[in-house]
């Protein structure tokens, strides 16, 4: 008997239950029936591969721009690039919106994702998303079936 390794293939997307800054799972309602979720493309997805390629291209461009020396991004560039990358692998937010200026119209789509990830006051969300997508186990079809 042999293991059919195809059975261990990871799913392309998974949902992260967002936790507040204190580590408590967030819900949109008092009954705790509407979890605050972020749906993400995982490390085995095409969207994630595009982001990895973009990150490599950025690193190479920085090296070329600095005479072949490895140079870190400025803090502002790092925040913007992280927000852009995480927005590209986010397929949706569930049970929350973002209205930073108290505007009547909430931000939507990729602008919504980028805005949340770029808001350093919401850095606890950015950190959770980064950690979540870095763990292949979160996208395991086997763990979801169990």
mmCIF file of C-alpha atoms in Angstrom:
data_model
loop_
_atom_site.group_PDB
_atom_site.id
_atom_site.type_symbol
_atom_site.label_atom_id
_atom_site.label_comp_id
_atom_site.label_asym_id
_atom_site.label_seq_id
_atom_site.Cartn_x
_atom_site.Cartn_y
_atom_site.Cartn_z
ATOM 1 C CA UNK A 1 0.000 0.000 0.000
ATOM 2 C CA UNK A 2 1.195 3.494 -0.837
ATOM 3 C CA UNK A 3 0.076 6.916 0.296
ATOM 4 C CA UNK A 4 -1.806 8.855 -2.364
ATOM 5 C CA UNK A 5 -0.018 12.155 -1.821
ATOM 6 C CA UNK A 6 -2.675 13.950 -3.878
ATOM 7 C CA UNK A 7 -5.018 13.544 -0.914
ATOM 8 C CA UNK A 8 -2.810 15.969 1.031
ATOM 9 C CA UNK A 9 -3.149 18.806 -1.499
ATOM 10 C CA UNK A 10 -4.069 22.062 0.193
ATOM 11 C CA UNK A 11 -7.086 24.142 -0.669
ATOM 12 C CA UNK A 12 -6.608 27.405 -2.541
ATOM 13 C CA UNK A 13 -8.414 29.484 0.096
ATOM 14 C CA UNK A 14 -9.220 29.409 3.798
ATOM 15 C CA UNK A 15 -10.913 31.671 6.327
ATOM 16 C CA UNK A 16 -9.144 33.325 9.240
ATOM 17 C CA UNK A 17 -11.262 34.137 12.297
ATOM 18 C CA UNK A 18 -9.876 37.554 13.233
ATOM 19 C CA UNK A 19 -8.875 38.187 16.836
ATOM 20 C CA UNK A 20 -8.852 41.560 18.557
ATOM 21 C CA UNK A 21 -5.658 43.137 19.860
ATOM 22 C CA UNK A 22 -6.111 41.251 23.144
ATOM 23 C CA UNK A 23 -6.369 37.892 21.387
ATOM 24 C CA UNK A 24 -10.121 37.406 21.706
ATOM 25 C CA UNK A 25 -12.010 36.133 18.623
ATOM 26 C CA UNK A 26 -14.092 38.945 17.109
ATOM 27 C CA UNK A 27 -17.793 38.690 16.333
ATOM 28 C CA UNK A 28 -20.078 41.193 14.615
ATOM 29 C CA UNK A 29 -22.966 40.476 16.966
ATOM 30 C CA UNK A 30 -23.614 40.071 20.682
ATOM 31 C CA UNK A 31 -24.810 36.485 20.252
ATOM 32 C CA UNK A 32 -21.380 35.551 18.850
ATOM 33 C CA UNK A 33 -22.974 33.942 15.797
ATOM 34 C CA UNK A 34 -21.300 36.149 13.159
ATOM 35 C CA UNK A 35 -17.540 35.673 13.296
ATOM 36 C CA UNK A 36 -15.329 38.352 11.779
ATOM 37 C CA UNK A 37 -13.539 36.484 8.994
ATOM 38 C CA UNK A 38 -10.958 37.205 6.339
ATOM 39 C CA UNK A 39 -10.957 34.820 3.379
ATOM 40 C CA UNK A 40 -7.445 34.355 2.019
ATOM 41 C CA UNK A 41 -5.677 32.738 -0.904
ATOM 42 C CA UNK A 42 -3.077 30.326 0.450
ATOM 43 C CA UNK A 43 0.525 29.495 -0.403
ATOM 44 C CA UNK A 44 -0.573 26.923 -2.982
ATOM 45 C CA UNK A 45 -2.757 29.356 -4.940
ATOM 46 C CA UNK A 46 -2.025 31.308 -8.113
ATOM 47 C CA UNK A 47 -2.741 34.612 -6.341
ATOM 48 C CA UNK A 48 -0.090 33.835 -3.732
ATOM 49 C CA UNK A 49 2.402 32.921 -6.461
ATOM 50 C CA UNK A 50 1.836 36.282 -8.152
ATOM 51 C CA UNK A 51 2.575 38.066 -4.865
ATOM 52 C CA UNK A 52 5.761 36.050 -4.338
ATOM 53 C CA UNK A 53 6.942 36.976 -7.832
ATOM 54 C CA UNK A 54 6.175 40.637 -7.181
ATOM 55 C CA UNK A 55 8.139 40.512 -3.915
ATOM 56 C CA UNK A 56 11.152 39.004 -5.688
ATOM 57 C CA UNK A 57 10.973 41.652 -8.410
ATOM 58 C CA UNK A 58 10.893 44.414 -5.782
ATOM 59 C CA UNK A 59 13.957 43.001 -4.025
ATOM 60 C CA UNK A 60 15.860 42.768 -7.305
ATOM 61 C CA UNK A 61 14.888 46.316 -8.279
ATOM 62 C CA UNK A 62 16.110 47.639 -4.917
ATOM 63 C CA UNK A 63 19.423 45.860 -5.421
ATOM 64 C CA UNK A 64 19.775 47.256 -8.945
ATOM 65 C CA UNK A 65 18.920 50.749 -7.739
ATOM 66 C CA UNK A 66 21.579 50.483 -5.002
ATOM 67 C CA UNK A 67 24.534 49.161 -7.002
ATOM 68 C CA UNK A 68 23.859 45.516 -6.144
ATOM 69 C CA UNK A 69 23.676 46.088 -2.388
ATOM 70 C CA UNK A 70 20.854 44.570 -0.389
ATOM 71 C CA UNK A 71 18.745 47.448 0.875
ATOM 72 C CA UNK A 72 15.710 47.313 3.114
ATOM 73 C CA UNK A 73 12.534 49.156 2.270
ATOM 74 C CA UNK A 74 11.755 52.314 4.209
ATOM 75 C CA UNK A 75 9.104 51.908 6.909
ATOM 76 C CA UNK A 76 6.573 53.645 4.666
ATOM 77 C CA UNK A 77 7.438 51.424 1.693
ATOM 78 C CA UNK A 78 7.226 48.322 3.880
ATOM 79 C CA UNK A 79 3.729 49.214 5.125
ATOM 80 C CA UNK A 80 2.501 50.033 1.603
ATOM 81 C CA UNK A 81 4.038 46.901 0.057
ATOM 82 C CA UNK A 82 2.681 44.642 2.799
ATOM 83 C CA UNK A 83 -0.786 46.168 2.398
ATOM 84 C CA UNK A 84 -0.636 45.714 -1.372
ATOM 85 C CA UNK A 85 0.540 42.105 -1.095
ATOM 86 C CA UNK A 86 -2.011 41.080 1.520
ATOM 87 C CA UNK A 87 -4.809 42.819 -0.401
ATOM 88 C CA UNK A 88 -3.858 40.773 -3.477
ATOM 89 C CA UNK A 89 -4.283 37.482 -1.588
ATOM 90 C CA UNK A 90 -7.487 38.510 0.201
ATOM 91 C CA UNK A 91 -10.652 37.236 -1.421
ATOM 92 C CA UNK A 92 -13.046 38.844 1.042
ATOM 93 C CA UNK A 93 -13.918 40.217 4.459
ATOM 94 C CA UNK A 94 -16.954 38.851 6.234
ATOM 95 C CA UNK A 95 -18.995 40.556 8.930
ATOM 96 C CA UNK A 96 -17.025 43.798 9.117
ATOM 97 C CA UNK A 97 -16.538 47.038 7.265
ATOM 98 C CA UNK A 98 -14.066 49.904 7.364
ATOM 99 C CA UNK A 99 -15.140 53.552 7.597
ATOM 100 C CA UNK A 100 -12.010 55.413 8.720
ATOM 101 C CA UNK A 101 -13.306 58.968 8.411
ATOM 102 C CA UNK A 102 -16.866 58.326 9.479
ATOM 103 C CA UNK A 103 -17.836 58.630 5.824
ATOM 104 C CA UNK A 104 -21.283 57.529 4.776
ATOM 105 C CA UNK A 105 -19.939 55.046 2.242
ATOM 106 C CA UNK A 106 -17.719 52.207 3.428
ATOM 107 C CA UNK A 107 -14.583 51.402 1.457
ATOM 108 C CA UNK A 108 -15.023 48.236 -0.661
ATOM 109 C CA UNK A 109 -13.066 45.668 -2.656
ATOM 110 C CA UNK A 110 -9.303 45.687 -2.863
ATOM 111 C CA UNK A 111 -9.266 49.310 -1.633
ATOM 112 C CA UNK A 112 -10.922 48.056 1.545
ATOM 113 C CA UNK A 113 -8.346 45.320 2.021
ATOM 114 C CA UNK A 114 -5.406 47.626 1.311
ATOM 115 C CA UNK A 115 -6.782 50.322 3.644
ATOM 116 C CA UNK A 116 -7.193 47.935 6.571
ATOM 117 C CA UNK A 117 -3.741 46.389 6.099
ATOM 118 C CA UNK A 118 -2.087 49.818 5.721
ATOM 119 C CA UNK A 119 -3.656 51.165 8.924
ATOM 120 C CA UNK A 120 -0.895 50.671 11.472
ATOM 121 C CA UNK A 121 -3.434 50.994 14.281
ATOM 122 C CA UNK A 122 -4.936 47.762 12.937
ATOM 123 C CA UNK A 123 -1.529 46.109 12.689
ATOM 124 C CA UNK A 124 -2.785 43.222 14.815
ATOM 125 C CA UNK A 125 -4.908 42.188 11.808
ATOM 126 C CA UNK A 126 -2.013 42.463 9.371
ATOM 127 C CA UNK A 127 0.160 40.327 11.652
ATOM 128 C CA UNK A 128 -2.539 37.654 11.987
ATOM 129 C CA UNK A 129 -3.032 37.469 8.219
ATOM 130 C CA UNK A 130 0.711 37.237 7.567
ATOM 131 C CA UNK A 131 1.088 34.436 10.109
ATOM 132 C CA UNK A 132 -2.013 32.588 8.873
ATOM 133 C CA UNK A 133 -0.994 32.489 5.206
ATOM 134 C CA UNK A 134 2.515 31.376 6.151
ATOM 135 C CA UNK A 135 1.165 28.129 7.607
ATOM 136 C CA UNK A 136 0.242 25.530 4.980
ATOM 137 C CA UNK A 137 -1.721 23.645 7.638
ATOM 138 C CA UNK A 138 -4.363 26.362 7.630
ATOM 139 C CA UNK A 139 -5.148 25.388 4.034
ATOM 140 C CA UNK A 140 -5.093 21.645 4.577
ATOM 141 C CA UNK A 141 -8.083 19.889 3.063
ATOM 142 C CA UNK A 142 -7.446 16.979 5.443
ATOM 143 C CA UNK A 143 -7.738 19.152 8.566
ATOM 144 C CA UNK A 144 -10.968 20.729 7.266
ATOM 145 C CA UNK A 145 -12.522 17.311 6.642
ATOM 146 C CA UNK A 146 -11.686 16.038 10.128
#
